[in-house]
Coordinates of C-alpha atoms and ligand atoms in Angstrom, one line a residue:
Chain Y
M1 CA -52.2 34.0 -18.4
P2 CA -48.4 33.6 -17.9
C3 CA -48.5 35.1 -14.4
V4 CA -50.6 32.3 -13.1
A5 CA -48.0 29.7 -14.0
E6 CA -46.9 27.6 -11.0
I7 CA -43.1 27.8 -11.0
V8 CA -41.0 25.8 -8.7
V9 CA -37.2 26.1 -8.3
V10 CA -35.4 23.3 -6.5
G11 CA -32.1 24.2 -4.9
A12 CA -31.2 27.5 -3.1
G13 CA -27.5 27.6 -4.2
P14 CA -26.2 30.3 -6.5
A15 CA -28.0 28.8 -9.5
G16 CA -31.4 28.5 -7.9
I17 CA -31.2 31.9 -6.2
N18 CA -30.3 33.6 -9.5
A19 CA -33.2 31.8 -11.3
A20 CA -35.7 32.7 -8.6
E21 CA -34.5 36.3 -8.6
R22 CA -35.0 36.7 -12.4
L23 CA -38.4 35.0 -12.4
C24 CA -39.5 37.2 -9.5
A25 CA -38.4 40.3 -11.3
H26 CA -40.9 39.4 -14.0
G27 CA -43.7 39.3 -11.5
H28 CA -43.9 35.6 -10.9
R29 CA -44.5 34.1 -7.5
V30 CA -41.8 31.5 -7.2
M31 CA -41.6 28.6 -4.9
L32 CA -38.0 27.8 -3.8
L33 CA -37.4 24.5 -2.2
D34 CA -34.2 23.4 -0.6
E35 CA -33.2 20.5 1.6
G36 CA -30.7 22.6 3.6
R37 CA -31.3 24.6 6.7
Q38 CA -30.0 27.8 5.2
A39 CA -29.8 29.2 1.7
G40 CA -26.5 29.4 -0.2
G41 CA -25.9 25.8 -1.4
Q42 CA -22.5 24.2 -1.1
G43 CA -19.9 26.7 -2.2
Y44 CA -21.6 29.6 -0.5
R45 CA -22.7 27.8 2.5
R46 CA -23.4 29.9 5.6
P47 CA -21.9 28.9 9.0
S48 CA -24.4 27.3 11.4
S49 CA -25.8 29.7 14.0
G50 CA -23.5 30.5 17.0
L51 CA -20.3 29.8 15.2
D52 CA -17.5 32.5 15.5
L53 CA -16.3 32.0 12.0
D54 CA -14.9 34.9 10.0
M55 CA -16.3 33.9 6.6
A56 CA -14.8 36.9 4.8
A57 CA -11.3 35.7 5.8
L58 CA -12.0 32.1 4.9
M59 CA -13.6 32.9 1.5
G60 CA -10.6 35.2 0.6
T61 CA -11.0 36.5 -3.0
E62 CA -14.6 35.0 -3.2
A63 CA -15.8 36.8 -0.1
G64 CA -17.4 39.6 -2.1
K65 CA -19.5 37.2 -4.2
Y66 CA -20.5 35.2 -1.2
E67 CA -21.7 38.3 0.7
A68 CA -23.5 39.7 -2.4
L69 CA -25.4 36.4 -3.0
H70 CA -26.6 36.3 0.6
A71 CA -27.6 40.0 0.5
R72 CA -29.6 39.4 -2.7
F73 CA -31.3 36.4 -1.2
A74 CA -32.3 38.4 1.9
G75 CA -33.8 41.0 -0.5
L76 CA -35.6 38.3 -2.4
L77 CA -37.0 36.5 0.6
P78 CA -40.2 38.5 1.2
Q79 CA -41.2 38.0 -2.5
I80 CA -40.8 34.3 -2.8
D81 CA -42.3 31.2 -1.1
Y82 CA -39.0 29.8 0.3
R83 CA -39.1 26.4 2.0
P84 CA -35.9 25.3 3.6
Q85 CA -35.4 21.8 5.0
T86 CA -37.7 20.5 2.3
L87 CA -36.6 17.4 0.4
V88 CA -38.0 16.8 -3.1
W89 CA -37.9 13.0 -3.3
A90 CA -39.8 12.3 -6.5
V91 CA -41.2 13.9 -9.6
E92 CA -43.9 12.6 -11.9
D93 CA -46.6 14.1 -14.1
R94 CA -45.8 17.7 -13.2
T95 CA -46.0 16.9 -9.5
L96 CA -43.3 17.1 -6.9
H97 CA -43.3 14.8 -3.9
V98 CA -41.8 16.6 -1.0
V99 CA -41.2 15.9 2.7
Q100 CA -40.7 18.6 5.3
A101 CA -40.2 17.9 9.0
G102 CA -41.4 14.3 8.4
V103 CA -44.6 15.5 6.7
A104 CA -45.2 14.5 3.1
S105 CA -47.1 16.5 0.5
T106 CA -47.3 17.0 -3.2
L107 CA -46.9 20.2 -5.2
R108 CA -48.2 20.7 -8.8
F109 CA -46.1 22.8 -11.2
D110 CA -46.2 24.1 -14.7
A111 CA -42.5 24.8 -15.0
L112 CA -39.7 23.4 -13.0
V113 CA -36.1 24.7 -12.5
L114 CA -33.8 22.1 -11.1
A115 CA -30.6 23.6 -9.5
T116 CA -29.7 20.6 -7.4
G117 CA -25.9 21.1 -7.4
A118 CA -23.3 18.3 -7.1
M119 CA -21.3 16.1 -4.7
D120 CA -17.8 14.8 -4.7
K121 CA -16.8 12.2 -7.2
I122 CA -15.1 9.4 -5.4
A123 CA -12.6 6.7 -6.5
P124 CA -12.1 3.9 -3.8
F125 CA -8.8 2.5 -2.7
P126 CA -7.8 0.1 0.0
G127 CA -8.9 1.4 3.4
W128 CA -11.0 4.3 2.2
T129 CA -14.0 3.4 4.4
L130 CA -12.0 3.9 7.6
P131 CA -13.3 6.7 9.9
G132 CA -11.2 9.7 9.2
V133 CA -11.5 9.5 5.4
F134 CA -14.0 12.1 4.3
T135 CA -14.9 13.7 1.0
L136 CA -13.0 16.8 0.0
G137 CA -16.2 18.8 -0.1
G138 CA -17.1 17.3 3.2
A139 CA -13.8 18.6 4.7
Q140 CA -14.9 22.1 3.5
V141 CA -18.4 21.6 4.9
A142 CA -16.9 20.6 8.3
L143 CA -15.0 23.9 8.4
K144 CA -17.7 26.3 7.0
D145 CA -20.7 24.7 8.6
Q146 CA -19.3 23.5 11.9
G147 CA -15.9 25.3 12.4
C148 CA -14.3 21.9 12.7
L149 CA -11.3 20.3 11.0
I150 CA -11.7 16.7 9.9
G151 CA -8.5 15.9 11.8
R152 CA -5.3 17.3 13.3
R153 CA -3.0 16.2 10.4
V154 CA -4.8 16.0 7.1
A155 CA -3.8 14.6 3.8
F156 CA -5.6 15.9 0.7
L157 CA -5.8 13.2 -2.0
G158 CA -7.5 12.8 -5.4
S159 CA -7.5 15.0 -8.4
S160 CA -9.2 18.3 -8.2
P161 CA -8.4 22.1 -8.1
L162 CA -10.3 22.1 -4.8
L163 CA -7.5 20.0 -3.2
V164 CA -5.2 23.1 -2.8
L165 CA -8.2 25.4 -2.1
A166 CA -9.3 23.2 0.9
A167 CA -5.8 22.7 2.0
T168 CA -5.3 26.5 2.1
Q169 CA -8.5 26.9 4.1
Y170 CA -7.3 24.2 6.6
R171 CA -3.9 25.9 7.1
K172 CA -5.6 29.2 7.6
L173 CA -7.6 27.7 10.5
G174 CA -4.6 25.9 12.1
G175 CA -4.8 22.5 10.5
E176 CA -1.6 20.7 9.6
V177 CA -1.5 19.6 5.9
V178 CA 0.7 16.6 5.6
A179 CA 0.4 16.3 1.8
I180 CA -1.5 17.5 -1.3
A181 CA -1.4 14.5 -3.5
D182 CA -2.9 14.5 -7.0
T183 CA -3.2 11.4 -9.2
T184 CA -3.0 13.3 -12.5
P185 CA 0.6 13.7 -13.8
F186 CA 2.0 17.2 -14.0
A187 CA 2.4 16.9 -17.8
R188 CA -1.3 16.7 -18.2
K189 CA -1.8 19.9 -16.3
L190 CA 0.7 21.7 -18.6
A191 CA -1.2 20.3 -21.6
A192 CA -4.4 21.8 -20.3
L193 CA -2.9 25.3 -19.7
P194 CA -4.2 26.8 -23.0
A195 CA -7.8 25.9 -22.0
L196 CA -7.2 27.1 -18.4
A197 CA -5.8 30.4 -19.6
R198 CA -9.3 31.3 -20.8
S199 CA -10.1 32.1 -17.1
P200 CA -6.8 33.8 -16.1
R201 CA -8.1 35.1 -12.8
T202 CA -9.2 31.6 -11.6
L203 CA -6.0 30.0 -12.9
W204 CA -3.9 32.6 -11.1
R205 CA -5.9 32.0 -7.9
G206 CA -5.2 28.3 -8.1
L207 CA -1.5 28.8 -8.8
S208 CA -1.1 31.2 -5.9
Y209 CA -2.7 28.7 -3.5
L210 CA -0.3 26.1 -4.8
G211 CA 2.7 28.4 -4.5
G212 CA 1.6 29.2 -0.9
A213 CA 1.4 25.6 0.1
M214 CA 4.8 24.8 -1.4
L215 CA 6.4 27.8 0.3
A216 CA 5.0 26.6 3.6
G217 CA 6.8 23.3 3.0
V218 CA 3.7 21.2 2.3
P219 CA 4.7 18.2 0.1
V220 CA 2.8 18.7 -3.2
L221 CA 2.8 15.5 -5.4
H222 CA 1.5 14.9 -8.9
G223 CA 1.0 11.6 -10.7
V224 CA 0.6 9.6 -7.5
T225 CA -1.1 6.2 -7.1
P226 CA -3.0 5.7 -3.8
V227 CA -1.8 2.5 -2.2
K228 CA -3.7 2.3 1.0
V229 CA -4.9 3.8 4.3
V230 CA -3.2 2.4 7.3
G231 CA -5.0 2.3 10.6
D232 CA -6.7 0.3 13.3
G233 CA -10.3 1.6 13.6
H234 CA -9.2 5.1 12.3
V235 CA -6.8 6.7 9.8
E236 CA -3.1 6.5 11.0
A237 CA -1.3 7.0 7.7
L238 CA -1.7 7.3 3.9
I239 CA 0.6 5.3 1.7
L240 CA 1.0 6.1 -1.9
R241 CA 3.4 5.6 -4.8
D242 CA 4.9 8.7 -6.2
R243 CA 5.3 9.3 -9.9
R244 CA 8.7 7.5 -9.9
G245 CA 7.0 4.5 -8.3
R246 CA 8.5 5.0 -4.9
E247 CA 6.3 4.2 -1.9
R248 CA 5.7 7.1 0.4
C249 CA 4.1 7.1 3.8
F250 CA 2.4 10.1 5.3
P251 CA 1.4 9.8 8.9
C252 CA -2.0 11.6 9.4
D253 CA -5.3 11.2 11.2
A254 CA -7.6 12.3 8.3
I255 CA -7.8 12.2 4.6
A256 CA -9.9 14.5 2.3
L257 CA -10.6 12.6 -0.8
G258 CA -12.1 14.0 -4.0
Y259 CA -11.9 13.7 -7.8
G260 CA -13.9 16.7 -8.9
L261 CA -17.7 16.9 -8.7
K262 CA -20.6 14.9 -10.0
P263 CA -24.0 16.4 -10.6
E264 CA -27.1 15.5 -8.7
T265 CA -29.1 14.3 -11.7
Q266 CA -31.6 12.0 -10.1
L267 CA -34.6 14.5 -10.1
A268 CA -33.8 15.7 -13.6
E269 CA -33.8 12.1 -14.8
L270 CA -37.2 11.4 -13.1
A271 CA -38.6 14.6 -14.6
G272 CA -37.8 13.5 -18.1
A273 CA -34.3 14.7 -18.9
T274 CA -32.2 12.5 -21.2
L275 CA -28.7 11.6 -20.0
R276 CA -25.7 11.1 -22.1
F277 CA -22.2 9.9 -21.3
D278 CA -19.6 12.8 -21.4
E279 CA -16.2 11.6 -22.3
A280 CA -14.4 14.6 -20.8
F281 CA -16.0 14.3 -17.4
R282 CA -16.6 10.6 -17.7
L283 CA -20.1 11.1 -16.2
W284 CA -23.6 10.8 -17.3
L285 CA -24.9 14.3 -17.8
P286 CA -28.4 15.6 -18.5
Q287 CA -28.8 16.9 -22.0
C288 CA -30.1 20.4 -22.4
D289 CA -29.6 23.4 -24.7
A290 CA -27.3 26.3 -24.0
D291 CA -29.9 27.9 -21.8
G292 CA -30.8 24.8 -19.8
R293 CA -33.9 23.5 -21.5
A294 CA -34.0 19.8 -20.9
A295 CA -37.7 18.8 -21.6
P296 CA -40.9 20.7 -22.0
G297 CA -41.3 22.8 -18.8
L298 CA -38.0 21.5 -17.4
Y299 CA -35.0 23.7 -17.0
L300 CA -31.6 22.8 -15.4
A301 CA -29.0 25.1 -13.9
G302 CA -25.8 25.1 -12.0
D303 CA -23.6 22.2 -11.1
G304 CA -26.6 19.9 -11.3
A305 CA -26.7 20.5 -15.1
A306 CA -23.0 20.6 -15.9
I307 CA -20.1 21.1 -13.5
G308 CA -19.0 24.7 -13.8
G309 CA -18.4 26.2 -10.3
A310 CA -20.2 29.1 -8.6
D311 CA -19.8 31.7 -11.3
A312 CA -21.2 29.4 -13.9
A313 CA -24.0 28.5 -11.5
E314 CA -25.0 32.1 -11.2
A315 CA -25.0 32.7 -15.0
S316 CA -26.8 29.5 -15.8
G317 CA -29.5 30.2 -13.2
G318 CA -30.2 33.4 -14.9
L319 CA -30.3 31.8 -18.3
A320 CA -32.6 29.0 -17.2
A321 CA -35.0 31.6 -15.9
M322 CA -34.9 33.6 -19.2
A323 CA -35.6 30.4 -21.2
L324 CA -38.6 29.7 -19.0
L325 CA -39.9 33.2 -19.4
A326 CA -39.4 33.1 -23.2
D327 CA -41.3 29.9 -23.3
L328 CA -44.1 31.5 -21.4
G329 CA -44.2 34.1 -24.2
E330 CA -42.7 36.9 -22.1
P331 CA -40.1 39.3 -23.5
V332 CA -36.6 38.9 -22.2
D333 CA -33.6 41.2 -22.5
E334 CA -31.6 39.8 -25.4
R335 CA -28.5 41.8 -24.5
V336 CA -28.4 40.3 -21.0
R337 CA -29.1 36.9 -22.4
L338 CA -26.1 37.2 -24.8
V339 CA -23.7 38.3 -22.0
L340 CA -24.8 35.4 -19.8
R341 CA -24.5 32.9 -22.7
R342 CA -20.9 34.1 -23.5
R343 CA -19.9 34.0 -19.8
L344 CA -21.3 30.5 -19.3
A345 CA -19.7 29.2 -22.5
R346 CA -16.3 30.5 -21.4
L347 CA -16.6 29.1 -17.8
R348 CA -17.8 25.7 -19.1
S349 CA -14.9 25.5 -21.5
F350 CA -12.6 26.4 -18.6
Q351 CA -14.1 23.5 -16.7
K352 CA -13.3 21.1 -19.6
G353 CA -9.7 22.3 -19.2
L354 CA -9.9 21.4 -15.6
A355 CA -11.3 18.0 -16.3
Q356 CA -8.2 17.4 -18.4
A357 CA -5.8 18.8 -15.8
F358 CA -7.5 16.9 -13.0
A359 CA -8.5 13.7 -14.6
W360 CA -10.7 10.9 -13.4
P361 CA -8.1 8.0 -12.9
V362 CA -9.7 5.4 -15.1
A363 CA -6.7 3.1 -15.3
Q364 CA -6.0 3.2 -11.6
I365 CA -9.7 2.3 -10.8
R366 CA -9.8 -0.6 -13.3
A367 CA -6.5 -2.0 -11.8
L368 CA -7.8 -2.0 -8.2
P369 CA -7.5 -5.3 -6.4
D370 CA -10.5 -7.5 -5.7
E371 CA -10.6 -7.0 -2.0
V372 CA -11.2 -3.2 -2.2
M373 CA -14.6 -2.2 -0.8
L374 CA -16.5 -0.6 -3.7
C375 CA -20.1 -0.1 -2.2
R376 CA -19.7 1.3 1.3
C377 CA -23.4 1.0 2.0
E378 CA -24.0 -2.7 1.1
E379 CA -20.3 -3.6 1.8
V380 CA -19.7 -5.1 -1.7
R381 CA -16.1 -5.6 -2.7
I382 CA -14.7 -5.2 -6.3
G383 CA -14.1 -8.9 -6.5
E384 CA -17.8 -9.6 -6.1
I385 CA -18.5 -7.5 -9.1
R386 CA -15.9 -9.2 -11.2
Q387 CA -17.1 -12.6 -10.1
A388 CA -20.8 -11.8 -10.8
M389 CA -19.8 -10.6 -14.3
A390 CA -17.8 -13.8 -15.0
Q391 CA -20.9 -15.8 -14.3
Q392 CA -23.3 -13.6 -16.1
L393 CA -24.5 -14.6 -19.5
G394 CA -25.7 -12.1 -22.1
P395 CA -24.9 -8.5 -22.6
V396 CA -23.1 -6.4 -19.9
E397 CA -25.4 -4.0 -18.2
I398 CA -24.7 -2.1 -15.0
N399 CA -28.2 -2.4 -13.6
R400 CA -28.0 -6.2 -13.9
V401 CA -24.7 -6.1 -12.1
K402 CA -26.4 -4.0 -9.4
A403 CA -29.2 -6.4 -9.0
M404 CA -26.8 -9.4 -8.7
T405 CA -24.4 -7.8 -6.3
R406 CA -26.4 -5.1 -4.5
C407 CA -23.6 -2.7 -5.4
G408 CA -25.3 0.8 -5.8
M409 CA -28.5 -0.4 -4.1
G410 CA -27.8 0.9 -0.6
R411 CA -28.7 4.0 1.3
C412 CA -26.7 6.4 -0.9
Q413 CA -28.3 4.9 -4.0
G414 CA -25.1 4.7 -6.0
R415 CA -24.1 8.3 -5.4
V416 CA -20.7 7.4 -4.0
C417 CA -19.9 4.1 -5.9
G418 CA -21.6 4.8 -9.2
P419 CA -18.7 6.3 -11.2
A420 CA -16.2 3.7 -10.0
L421 CA -18.7 0.9 -10.5
Q422 CA -19.0 2.1 -14.1
E423 CA -15.3 1.7 -14.6
I424 CA -15.0 -1.6 -12.9
V425 CA -17.9 -3.1 -15.0
A426 CA -16.5 -1.6 -18.2
G427 CA -13.0 -2.7 -17.3
A428 CA -14.0 -6.3 -16.5
A429 CA -15.9 -6.5 -19.8
G430 CA -13.2 -4.8 -21.8
I431 CA -15.7 -2.2 -23.1
A432 CA -15.9 1.6 -23.1
G433 CA -17.4 3.2 -20.0
E434 CA -20.5 4.3 -21.9
Q435 CA -21.3 0.8 -23.1
A436 CA -21.7 -0.4 -19.5
G437 CA -24.9 1.6 -19.3
R438 CA -26.0 3.8 -16.5
L439 CA -27.4 3.3 -13.0
R440 CA -31.0 4.4 -13.3
A441 CA -32.4 6.9 -10.9
Q442 CA -35.2 5.7 -8.6
A443 CA -37.7 7.5 -6.3
P444 CA -37.2 8.2 -3.5
V445 CA -34.0 9.9 -4.7
K446 CA -33.0 9.9 -1.0
P447 CA -34.1 7.6 1.7
I448 CA -37.3 8.8 3.5
A449 CA -39.1 7.2 6.5
L450 CA -41.3 4.3 5.4
S451 CA -44.3 6.0 7.1
V452 CA -43.8 9.1 4.9
A453 CA -43.6 7.0 1.7
G454 CA -46.7 5.1 2.8
E455 CA -48.7 8.3 3.3
A456 CA -47.7 9.7 0.0
L457 CA -48.3 6.7 -2.3
Chain Z
M1 CA -7.6 2.8 19.0
D2 CA -8.9 4.0 22.4
D3 CA -6.3 6.8 22.9
H4 CA -7.6 8.4 19.7
A5 CA -10.2 10.7 21.4
G6 CA -12.0 12.8 18.8
Q7 CA -11.8 12.5 15.1
F8 CA -12.8 16.2 14.5
V9 CA -10.9 19.1 16.0
R10 CA -12.9 22.3 16.8
A11 CA -11.0 25.2 15.1
V12 CA -13.6 27.9 15.7
S13 CA -15.5 28.4 19.0
R14 CA -19.2 28.4 19.3
Q15 CA -21.5 30.8 21.1
G16 CA -24.6 28.6 21.7
P17 CA -25.5 27.5 25.2
R18 CA -24.0 24.1 26.3
I19 CA -26.5 21.3 26.4
M20 CA -26.5 17.6 27.3
L21 CA -27.5 14.7 25.2
H22 CA -27.1 10.9 25.5
F23 CA -25.4 8.6 23.0
D24 CA -25.4 4.9 23.6
G25 CA -26.1 5.5 27.3
E26 CA -23.2 8.0 27.8
A27 CA -23.7 11.7 28.5
V28 CA -22.4 13.9 25.7
E29 CA -21.9 17.7 25.9
A30 CA -22.8 19.7 22.9
S31 CA -23.6 23.3 21.8
E32 CA -26.9 24.4 20.6
G33 CA -26.8 24.8 16.8
E34 CA -24.0 22.3 16.4
S35 CA -24.6 19.3 14.2
L36 CA -24.9 15.9 15.9
L37 CA -22.0 14.7 13.8
A38 CA -19.7 17.5 14.9
A39 CA -20.8 17.1 18.6
L40 CA -20.1 13.4 18.6
L41 CA -17.0 13.3 16.4
T42 CA -15.2 16.0 18.4
Q43 CA -15.4 13.5 21.3
R44 CA -15.3 10.1 19.7
S45 CA -13.6 8.4 16.8
F46 CA -16.7 7.0 15.0
L47 CA -20.4 7.0 15.0
R48 CA -21.7 3.5 14.4
R49 CA -20.7 0.0 13.1
T50 CA -22.0 -1.3 9.8
E51 CA -24.7 -3.9 9.7
L52 CA -22.7 -6.6 7.8
G53 CA -19.1 -6.3 8.5
S54 CA -19.3 -4.4 11.9
E55 CA -16.9 -1.8 10.5
P56 CA -16.6 1.5 12.3
R57 CA -18.0 4.5 10.3
A58 CA -17.9 8.2 10.9
G59 CA -19.9 9.6 8.0
F60 CA -18.2 10.5 4.7
C61 CA -19.8 13.4 2.7
L62 CA -21.0 15.6 5.5
M63 CA -23.6 17.1 3.2
G64 CA -26.5 14.7 3.4
A65 CA -25.7 12.7 0.3
C66 CA -24.1 9.4 1.4
Q67 CA -26.2 8.5 4.4
D68 CA -23.2 7.0 6.2
C69 CA -23.9 9.0 9.3
W70 CA -27.3 7.5 10.3
I71 CA -27.9 7.3 14.0
W72 CA -31.2 6.7 15.9
S73 CA -33.2 8.7 18.3
D74 CA -35.7 7.1 20.7
T75 CA -38.3 9.6 19.8
A76 CA -37.6 10.8 16.3
G77 CA -36.4 7.5 14.6
R78 CA -33.5 7.6 12.2
L79 CA -31.5 10.8 11.9
R80 CA -28.8 11.9 9.6
A81 CA -26.1 13.1 12.0
C82 CA -24.4 15.5 9.6
T83 CA -27.6 17.5 8.9
T84 CA -29.4 17.3 12.3
N85 CA -28.8 19.9 15.0
A86 CA -28.1 18.8 18.6
T87 CA -30.9 19.7 21.0
A88 CA -31.0 19.4 24.7
G89 CA -32.0 16.0 26.1
M90 CA -31.8 14.0 22.9
V91 CA -31.4 10.3 23.5
L92 CA -29.4 8.7 20.7
R93 CA -28.1 5.3 19.7
S94 CA -25.6 4.1 17.2
Q95 CA -28.0 1.2 16.3
P96 CA -31.7 1.1 15.5
P97 CA -33.6 0.5 18.8
G98 CA -34.1 -3.3 19.1
V99 CA -30.9 -4.3 17.3
D100 CA -29.0 -4.9 20.5
A101 CA -31.9 -7.1 21.8
L102 CA -31.9 -9.1 18.6
R103 CA -28.1 -9.6 18.6
G104 CA -28.4 -10.8 22.3
Ligands
FAD501 C1 -19.6 19.6 -0.5 C2 -19.2 20.6 -1.5 C3 -18.4 21.7 -1.1 C4 -18.1 22.7 -2.0 N1 -17.3 23.7 -1.6 C5 -16.9 24.7 -2.5 C6 -16.1 25.8 -2.1 O1 -15.7 25.9 -0.9 N2 -15.7 26.7 -3.0 C7 -16.2 26.6 -4.3 O2 -15.9 27.5 -5.1 N3 -17.0 25.6 -4.7 C8 -17.3 24.6 -3.8 N4 -18.1 23.6 -4.2 C9 -18.6 23.6 -5.6 C10 -20.0 24.0 -5.8 O3 -20.7 22.9 -6.4 C11 -20.2 25.3 -6.5 O4 -19.3 26.3 -6.2 C12 -21.6 25.9 -6.4 O5 -22.1 25.8 -5.1 C13 -22.7 25.3 -7.3 O6 -23.9 26.0 -7.2 P1 -25.3 25.3 -7.5 O7 -26.3 26.4 -7.2 O8 -25.2 24.7 -8.8 O9 -25.5 24.2 -6.5 P2 -25.3 24.1 -4.9 O10 -24.7 25.4 -4.3 O11 -24.7 22.8 -4.5 O12 -26.9 24.1 -4.4 C14 -27.7 23.1 -4.7 C15 -28.8 23.1 -3.6 O13 -29.8 22.1 -4.0 C16 -30.3 21.5 -2.9 N5 -30.9 20.2 -3.3 C17 -30.3 19.3 -4.0 N6 -31.2 18.2 -4.2 C18 -32.3 18.6 -3.6 C19 -33.6 17.8 -3.4 N7 -33.8 16.6 -3.9 N8 -34.5 18.5 -2.7 C20 -34.3 19.7 -2.1 N9 -33.2 20.4 -2.3 C21 -32.2 19.8 -3.0 C22 -29.2 21.4 -2.0 O14 -29.6 21.3 -0.6 C23 -28.4 22.7 -2.2 O15 -28.7 23.6 -1.3 C24 -18.5 22.6 -3.3 C25 -19.3 21.5 -3.7 C26 -19.6 20.5 -2.8 C27 -20.4 19.4 -3.3
FES502 S1 -22.1 12.1 6.2 FE1 -23.0 11.7 4.3 S2 -25.1 11.9 4.7 FE2 -24.2 12.5 6.6

């Protein structure tokens, strides 16, 4: 019986590949769907074809893991039904709605592993919609996928350990880094050291990147407040206030902006996962047990379940597969399961330390002036949110604010503005972030052509 | 604003054959395998203007999440420039076909 179960894995990053591999090893025929052109996901993204990029040099200490994952995927490929460039845009009643090359279809499943990864978490500030401001992850994608720098002189701004990592990669490839500016004060980083010391290798890697940047004379600032982007039609300078309150101007033509990652939870929510507000990450995260069980037949893994990085993604992919197998009544190797659980627990608690050392700047966001653009899709400014809330009667609820202002209703469906909108709404109402409620996921989770939706419904 | 040629800088060379495409009536050179966004932004400072405020935009996430990089093809409709490969002979626009006519 178990061998006829229809198992679908969504996401071909480290989490999804590990899950597919383990399911396959148990004799299951797995379908692996991914929107990307090539397997690997975000962190282990492959360069596009024809690019003379030395990935081993760029990946540095992580090159071995990158190569190993892609080699394992190549071995797995003949045994699975892998479908690249396939977007899953809805889930209902154990059915996935997918679109591939403009053609819509549906797929039935008995068990579903969602390994959908994450995107950058963004805090707006004056001028952030100017061409030349890109997400921090995007700055890395430009490099790995296309061999391009987002500009000649780049400022790295936000709060994330990936600021120094990306800046190091940019310097390696000839980019000028004008500043690495982190909004979290240095004292908070020191306070997080005990938690971070649980992953000494990763901590050491981060510190060595930081040391390298400082030795090269790159200004590294902590505890900054972004003031504005200056430019006529494109970025010309970044202005910020340093920790002493002095205004500093960094001439540049691009800014990489990122405040850590935020999981892609839309499909999980549609598939029946419950979300809860996590105070450490200040995000709505899907609830699941230690192995990734989120609902009957629904398993979550990788950064789409809880932000943990590539190593945690690999471990959690394996665990989700083992949970699924166990639920099908198949025997699993308890020893392996224990090792993976321990590794994942350690990596996730390291991530909690990171969330403390690289904090989401709640106070800075709540204090943003009215004229700042919040929703880049529908072009809604923060003042419009505050005004709508002043007129609104009854309890504060983020989806009502969305309906009144169109903030979060545009083409990105709240992916970019969601976390900041949460803070603006909570700040204006004087309530905790959680009490503002949560932007609900809606199908299609990404815009699809109307003709496609029409065919499928 | 005009002296700012390309937003992106190519740091790593490409092997693919050179191809031609058209964007808003201008000929643009690209490499096969290159994304439309990289091909356009290495030569221009932005991709499109927003519907409401007419602000220039050049994409944001580069990973298919924000949809800030939409452009239009005469044959294939709306495209996400960051995740679509350049192919020879593409005819592209920064606005949906018909918008210019509507705006007069
Ligand atoms: C832009 C970006 C760049 C990053 N760069 C680095 C880096 O350089 N180094 C580093 O250590 N970490 C990086 N990270 C962190 C990264 O999240 C993890 O390292 C790791 O990739 C997480 O693995 P994962 O398998 O959970 O998800 P991912 O690797 O993100 O894989 C998720 C996959 O799911 C697919 N997917 C999502 N939704 C759908 C859908 N609806 N339909 C079909 N397919 C879907 C995506 O296309 C993607 O391939 C980056 C993150 C981002 C967002
Ligand atoms: S730049 Fe975000 S979807 Fe293309």
